[in-house]
Short mmCIF file of C-alpha atoms in Angstrom, two decimals:
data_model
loop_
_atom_site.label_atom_id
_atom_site.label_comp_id
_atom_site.label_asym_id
_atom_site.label_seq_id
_atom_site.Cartn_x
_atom_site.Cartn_y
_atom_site.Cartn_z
CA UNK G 24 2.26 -4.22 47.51
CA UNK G 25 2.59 -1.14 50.49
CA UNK G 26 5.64 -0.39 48.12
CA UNK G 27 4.13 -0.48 44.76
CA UNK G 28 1.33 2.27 46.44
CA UNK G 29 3.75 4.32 47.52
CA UNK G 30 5.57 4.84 44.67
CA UNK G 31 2.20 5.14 42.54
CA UNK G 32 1.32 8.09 45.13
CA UNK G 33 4.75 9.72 44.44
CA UNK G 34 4.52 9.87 40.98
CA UNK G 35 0.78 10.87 41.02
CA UNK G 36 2.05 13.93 42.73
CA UNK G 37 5.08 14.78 40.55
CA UNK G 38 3.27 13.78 37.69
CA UNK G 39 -0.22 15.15 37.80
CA UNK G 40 -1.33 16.58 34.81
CA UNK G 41 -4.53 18.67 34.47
CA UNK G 42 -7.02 16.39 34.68
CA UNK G 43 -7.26 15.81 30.72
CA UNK G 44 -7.27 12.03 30.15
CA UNK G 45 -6.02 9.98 27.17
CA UNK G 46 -8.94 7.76 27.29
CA UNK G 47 -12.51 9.23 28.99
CA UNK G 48 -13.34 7.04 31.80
CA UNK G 49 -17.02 6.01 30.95
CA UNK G 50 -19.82 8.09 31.96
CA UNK G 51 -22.11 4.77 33.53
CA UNK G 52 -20.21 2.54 34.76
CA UNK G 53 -19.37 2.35 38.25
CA UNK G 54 -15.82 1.05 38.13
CA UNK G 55 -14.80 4.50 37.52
CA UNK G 56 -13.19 7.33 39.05
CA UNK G 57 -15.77 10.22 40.36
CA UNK G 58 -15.24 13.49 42.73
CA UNK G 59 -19.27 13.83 44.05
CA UNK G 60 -22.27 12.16 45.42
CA UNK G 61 -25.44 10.54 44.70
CA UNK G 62 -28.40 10.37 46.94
CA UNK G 63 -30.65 7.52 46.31
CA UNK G 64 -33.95 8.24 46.02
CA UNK G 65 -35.80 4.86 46.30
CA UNK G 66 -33.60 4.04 49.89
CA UNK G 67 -32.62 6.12 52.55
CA UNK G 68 -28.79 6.00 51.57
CA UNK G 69 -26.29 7.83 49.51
CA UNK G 70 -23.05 6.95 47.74
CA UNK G 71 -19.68 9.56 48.00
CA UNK G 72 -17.26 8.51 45.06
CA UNK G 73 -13.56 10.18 46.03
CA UNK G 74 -10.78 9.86 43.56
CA UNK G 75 -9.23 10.27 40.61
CA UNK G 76 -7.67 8.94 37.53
CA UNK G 77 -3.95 10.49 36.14
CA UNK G 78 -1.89 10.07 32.90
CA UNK G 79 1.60 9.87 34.39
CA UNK G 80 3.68 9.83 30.74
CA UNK G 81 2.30 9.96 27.33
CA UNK G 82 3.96 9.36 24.25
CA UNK G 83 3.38 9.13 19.96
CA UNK G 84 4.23 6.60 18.32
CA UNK G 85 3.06 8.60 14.97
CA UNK G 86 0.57 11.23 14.30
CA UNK G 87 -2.12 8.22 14.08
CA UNK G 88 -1.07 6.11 17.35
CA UNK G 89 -0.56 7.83 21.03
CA UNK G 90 -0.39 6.04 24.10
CA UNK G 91 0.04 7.10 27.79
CA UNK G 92 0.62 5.40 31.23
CA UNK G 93 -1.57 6.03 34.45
CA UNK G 94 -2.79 5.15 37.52
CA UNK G 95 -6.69 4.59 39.11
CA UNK G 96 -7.37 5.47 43.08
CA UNK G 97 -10.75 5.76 44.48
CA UNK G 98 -13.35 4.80 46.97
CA UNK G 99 -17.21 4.35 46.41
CA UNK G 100 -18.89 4.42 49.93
CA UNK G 101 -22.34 3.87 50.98
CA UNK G 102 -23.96 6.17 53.48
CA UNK G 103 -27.07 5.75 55.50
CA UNK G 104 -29.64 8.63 55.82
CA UNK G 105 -30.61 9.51 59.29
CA UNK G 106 -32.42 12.58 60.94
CA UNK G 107 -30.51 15.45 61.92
CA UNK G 108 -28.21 15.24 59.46
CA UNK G 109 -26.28 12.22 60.18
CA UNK G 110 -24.82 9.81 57.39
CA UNK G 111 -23.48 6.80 59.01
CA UNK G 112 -21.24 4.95 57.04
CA UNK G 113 -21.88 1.52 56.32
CA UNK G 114 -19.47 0.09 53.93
CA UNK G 115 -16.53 1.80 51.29
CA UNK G 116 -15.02 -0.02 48.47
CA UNK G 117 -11.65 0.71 47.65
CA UNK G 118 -10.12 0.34 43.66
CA UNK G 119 -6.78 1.17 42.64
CA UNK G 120 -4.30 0.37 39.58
CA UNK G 121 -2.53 0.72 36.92
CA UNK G 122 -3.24 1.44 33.13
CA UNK G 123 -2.28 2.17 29.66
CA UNK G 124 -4.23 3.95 27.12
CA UNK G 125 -3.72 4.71 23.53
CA UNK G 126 -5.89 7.01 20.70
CA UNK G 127 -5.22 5.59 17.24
CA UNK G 128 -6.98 5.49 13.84
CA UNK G 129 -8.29 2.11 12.23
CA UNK G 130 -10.55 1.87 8.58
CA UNK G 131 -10.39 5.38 8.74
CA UNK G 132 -12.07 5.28 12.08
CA UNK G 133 -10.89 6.80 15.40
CA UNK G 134 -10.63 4.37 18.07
CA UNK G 135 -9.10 4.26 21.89
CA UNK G 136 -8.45 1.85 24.33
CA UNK G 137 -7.53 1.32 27.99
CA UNK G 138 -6.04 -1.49 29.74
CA UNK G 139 -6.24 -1.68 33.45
CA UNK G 140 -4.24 -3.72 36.24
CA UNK G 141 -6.11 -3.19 39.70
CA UNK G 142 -6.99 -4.36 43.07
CA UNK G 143 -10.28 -3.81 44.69
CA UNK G 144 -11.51 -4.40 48.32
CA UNK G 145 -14.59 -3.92 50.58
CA UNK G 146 -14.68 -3.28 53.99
CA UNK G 147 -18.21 -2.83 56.68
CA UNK G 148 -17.64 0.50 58.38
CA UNK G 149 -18.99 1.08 62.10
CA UNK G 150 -22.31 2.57 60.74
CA UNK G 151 -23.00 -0.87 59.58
CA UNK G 152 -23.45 -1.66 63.27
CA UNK G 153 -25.36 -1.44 66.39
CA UNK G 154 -24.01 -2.33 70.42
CA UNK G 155 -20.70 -3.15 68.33
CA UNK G 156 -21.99 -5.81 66.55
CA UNK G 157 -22.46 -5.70 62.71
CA UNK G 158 -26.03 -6.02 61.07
CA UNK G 159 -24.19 -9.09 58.89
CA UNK G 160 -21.02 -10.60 59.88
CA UNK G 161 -18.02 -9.43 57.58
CA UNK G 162 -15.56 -11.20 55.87
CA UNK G 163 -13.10 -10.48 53.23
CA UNK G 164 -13.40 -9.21 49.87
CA UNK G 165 -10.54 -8.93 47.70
CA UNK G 166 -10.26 -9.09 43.59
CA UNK G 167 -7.28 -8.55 41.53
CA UNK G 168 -8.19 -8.44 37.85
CA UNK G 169 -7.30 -7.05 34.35
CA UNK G 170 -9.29 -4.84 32.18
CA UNK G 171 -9.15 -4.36 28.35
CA UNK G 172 -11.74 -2.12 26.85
CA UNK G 173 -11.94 -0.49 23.14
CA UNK G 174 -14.10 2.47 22.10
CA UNK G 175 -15.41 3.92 18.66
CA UNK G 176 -15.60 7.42 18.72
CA UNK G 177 -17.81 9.94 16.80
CA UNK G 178 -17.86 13.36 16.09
CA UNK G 179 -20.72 15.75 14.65
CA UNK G 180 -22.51 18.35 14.20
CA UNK G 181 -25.24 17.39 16.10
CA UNK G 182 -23.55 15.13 18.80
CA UNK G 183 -20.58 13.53 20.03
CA UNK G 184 -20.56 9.93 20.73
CA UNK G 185 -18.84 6.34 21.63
CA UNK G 186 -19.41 2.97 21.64
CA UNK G 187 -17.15 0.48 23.72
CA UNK G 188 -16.82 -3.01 24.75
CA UNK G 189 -14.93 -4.72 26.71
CA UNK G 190 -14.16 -7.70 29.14
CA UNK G 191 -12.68 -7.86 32.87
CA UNK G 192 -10.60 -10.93 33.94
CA UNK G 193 -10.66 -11.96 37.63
CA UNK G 194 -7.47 -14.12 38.07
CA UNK G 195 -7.13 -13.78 42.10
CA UNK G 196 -10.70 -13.39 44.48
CA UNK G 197 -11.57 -14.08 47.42
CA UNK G 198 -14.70 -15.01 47.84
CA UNK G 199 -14.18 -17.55 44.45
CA UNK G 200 -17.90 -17.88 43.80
CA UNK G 201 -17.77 -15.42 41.61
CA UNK G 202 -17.75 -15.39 37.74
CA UNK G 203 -13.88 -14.84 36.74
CA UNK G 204 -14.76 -12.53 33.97
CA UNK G 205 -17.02 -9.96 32.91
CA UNK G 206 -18.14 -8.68 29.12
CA UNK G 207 -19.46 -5.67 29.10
CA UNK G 208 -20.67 -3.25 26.35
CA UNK G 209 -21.90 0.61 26.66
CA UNK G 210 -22.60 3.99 24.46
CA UNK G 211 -21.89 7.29 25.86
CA UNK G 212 -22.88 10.79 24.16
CA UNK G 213 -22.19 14.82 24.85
CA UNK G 214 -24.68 17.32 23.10
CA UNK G 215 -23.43 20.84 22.76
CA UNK G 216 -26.62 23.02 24.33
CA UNK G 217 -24.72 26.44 24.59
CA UNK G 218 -20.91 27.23 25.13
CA UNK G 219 -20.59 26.26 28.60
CA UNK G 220 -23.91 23.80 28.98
CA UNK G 221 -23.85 20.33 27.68
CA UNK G 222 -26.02 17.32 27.85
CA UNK G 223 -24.49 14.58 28.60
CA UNK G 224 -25.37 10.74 29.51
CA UNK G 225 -23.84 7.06 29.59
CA UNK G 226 -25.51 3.43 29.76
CA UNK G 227 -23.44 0.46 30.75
CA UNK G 228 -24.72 -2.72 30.42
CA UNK G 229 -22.63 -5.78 31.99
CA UNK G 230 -23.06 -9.40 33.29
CA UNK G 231 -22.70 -9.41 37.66
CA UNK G 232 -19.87 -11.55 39.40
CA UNK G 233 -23.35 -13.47 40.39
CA UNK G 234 -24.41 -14.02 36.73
CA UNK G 235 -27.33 -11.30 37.10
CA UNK G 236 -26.97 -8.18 34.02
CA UNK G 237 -26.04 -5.50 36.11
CA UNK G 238 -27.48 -1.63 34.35
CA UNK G 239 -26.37 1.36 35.07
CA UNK G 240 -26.97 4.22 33.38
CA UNK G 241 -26.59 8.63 34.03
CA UNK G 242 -28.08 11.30 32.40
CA UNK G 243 -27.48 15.15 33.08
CA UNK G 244 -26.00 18.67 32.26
CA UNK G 245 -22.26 19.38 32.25
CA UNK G 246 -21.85 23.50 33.32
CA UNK G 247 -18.25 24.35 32.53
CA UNK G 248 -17.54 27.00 34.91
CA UNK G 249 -13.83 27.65 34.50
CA UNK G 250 -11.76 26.29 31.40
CA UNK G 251 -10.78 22.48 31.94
CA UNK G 252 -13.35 22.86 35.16
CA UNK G 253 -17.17 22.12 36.02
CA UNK G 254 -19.63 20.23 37.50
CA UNK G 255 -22.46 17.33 36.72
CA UNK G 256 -25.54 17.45 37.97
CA UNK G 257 -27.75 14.83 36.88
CA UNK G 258 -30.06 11.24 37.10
CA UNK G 259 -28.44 7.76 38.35
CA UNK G 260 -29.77 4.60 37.57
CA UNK G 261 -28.26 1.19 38.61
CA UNK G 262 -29.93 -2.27 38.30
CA UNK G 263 -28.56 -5.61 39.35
CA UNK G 264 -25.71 -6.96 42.10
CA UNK G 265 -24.71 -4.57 44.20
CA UNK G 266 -21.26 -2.60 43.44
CA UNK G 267 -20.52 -2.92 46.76
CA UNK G 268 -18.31 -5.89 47.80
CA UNK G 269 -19.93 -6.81 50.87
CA UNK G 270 -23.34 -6.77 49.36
CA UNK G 271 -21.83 -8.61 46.33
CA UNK G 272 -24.58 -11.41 46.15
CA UNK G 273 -27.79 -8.56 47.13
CA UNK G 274 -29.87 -7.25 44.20
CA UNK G 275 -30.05 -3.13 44.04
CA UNK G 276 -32.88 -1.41 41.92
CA UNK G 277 -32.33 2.49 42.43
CA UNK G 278 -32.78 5.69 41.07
CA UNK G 279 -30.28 8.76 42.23
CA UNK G 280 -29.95 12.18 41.28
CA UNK G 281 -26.43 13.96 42.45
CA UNK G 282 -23.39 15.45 41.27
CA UNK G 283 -20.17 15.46 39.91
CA UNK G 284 -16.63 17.59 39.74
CA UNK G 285 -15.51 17.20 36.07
CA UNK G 286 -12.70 18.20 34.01
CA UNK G 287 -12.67 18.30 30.43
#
């Protein structure tokens, strides 16, 4: 496995492209890759998403099918807010993969689709502690798990939109009290407000590794400040098990505003 990463981190580096992906990652859900921060505003605690996503090789089939091959890193880590500026950090999930994409044309529709192969872990951090000793003992938390997801996509006049589905497959997990797969279903949309200001917003809808419906949804402005370059600042919402691993069986309810570095 230490081999397969390395060679995923060479070829992200000869490879990267400019940030311009096949298929969109979608705007909700939280098994994506994000460059920013959210600060909750019903707990004292924020979340700092590092990482990216890259298409390493694409290629056409024909004008109507196009495919690529790339890779998923990134961490979503939970902060605690404390006085004098402090964030202690208290736990950081940690995804990374494989996947293959492709943009193609079906009943005269326009259609893509992803398909992932990933690993994710969670690990307690020392700000999870006090004295040494952890608030709530540790243990491990490991998935490995495929992803297939399809999209309709829409273009008009007034607004851009998509609706996907899809399901994730847990075939190795520990814990194993967990549900081994996943169906989820979303919408996201972009509306044009001026040449360089768009709104912009996502819901994802999903049933929890602890058969709860886990909802998340964003809502915001896109400012494009350079040409393939901008930032998201916006509204978070997330209902249901908690993303993070080691708070897997806990039930979240927050609202977040924060922001995100963006590439379009």
């Amino acid at each position: 496995m230490k081999y397969l990463i390395l060679f995923i981190s060479f070829a992200v580096i000869a490879n990267a492209n400019d940030g311009v992906l096949m298929f969109k990652p979608f705007t909700a859900s939280v098994f994506e890759p994000r460059i920013g921060s959210i600060i909750n505003t019903t707990d004292e605690n924020l979340r700092l998403d590092i990482g990216a996503s890259f298409d390493l090789y694409r290629f056409e089939i024909n004008s109507d099918f196009k495919m690529s091959m790339g890779t998923d890193f990134f961490t979503f880590t939970r902060l605690r807010s404390e006085e004098n500026f402090k964030f202690p950090v208290e736990t950081s999930d940690y995804f990374f993969g494989i996947n293959s994409a492709a943009v193609f044309k079906a009943f005269n529709q326009n259609f893509t689709s992803r398909f992932r192969l990933a690993h994710i872990s969670s690990h307690l951090v020392d700000g999870y502690s006090k004295d040494g000793i952890f608030f709530s003992e540790p243990f491990v938390y490991s998935r490995e798990f495929t992803d297939l997801s399809i999209a309709l996509n829409k273009k008009s006049g007034f607004i851009d939109y998509r609706i996907y589905s899809g399901f994730m497959y847990i075939f190795s997990t520990t814990p194993d009290d967990v549900n081994n797969i996943t169906y989820y279903i979303g919408a996201d949309f972009t509306k044009l407000l001026s040449k360089n200001i768009a709104l912009v917003g996502g819901l994802d809808i999903r049933n929890g590794e602890v058969s709860r419906t886990n909802i998340a949804g964003q809502l915001g402005l896109n400012f494009k400040f350079f040409k393939d370059f901008g930032i998201f600042i916006g509204y978070y919402k997330y209902h249901g098990s908690s993303m993070h691993g080691m708070f897997y069986k806990d039930f979240d309810n927050y609202d977040g505003i924060g922001f995100q570095i963006i590439y379009f």
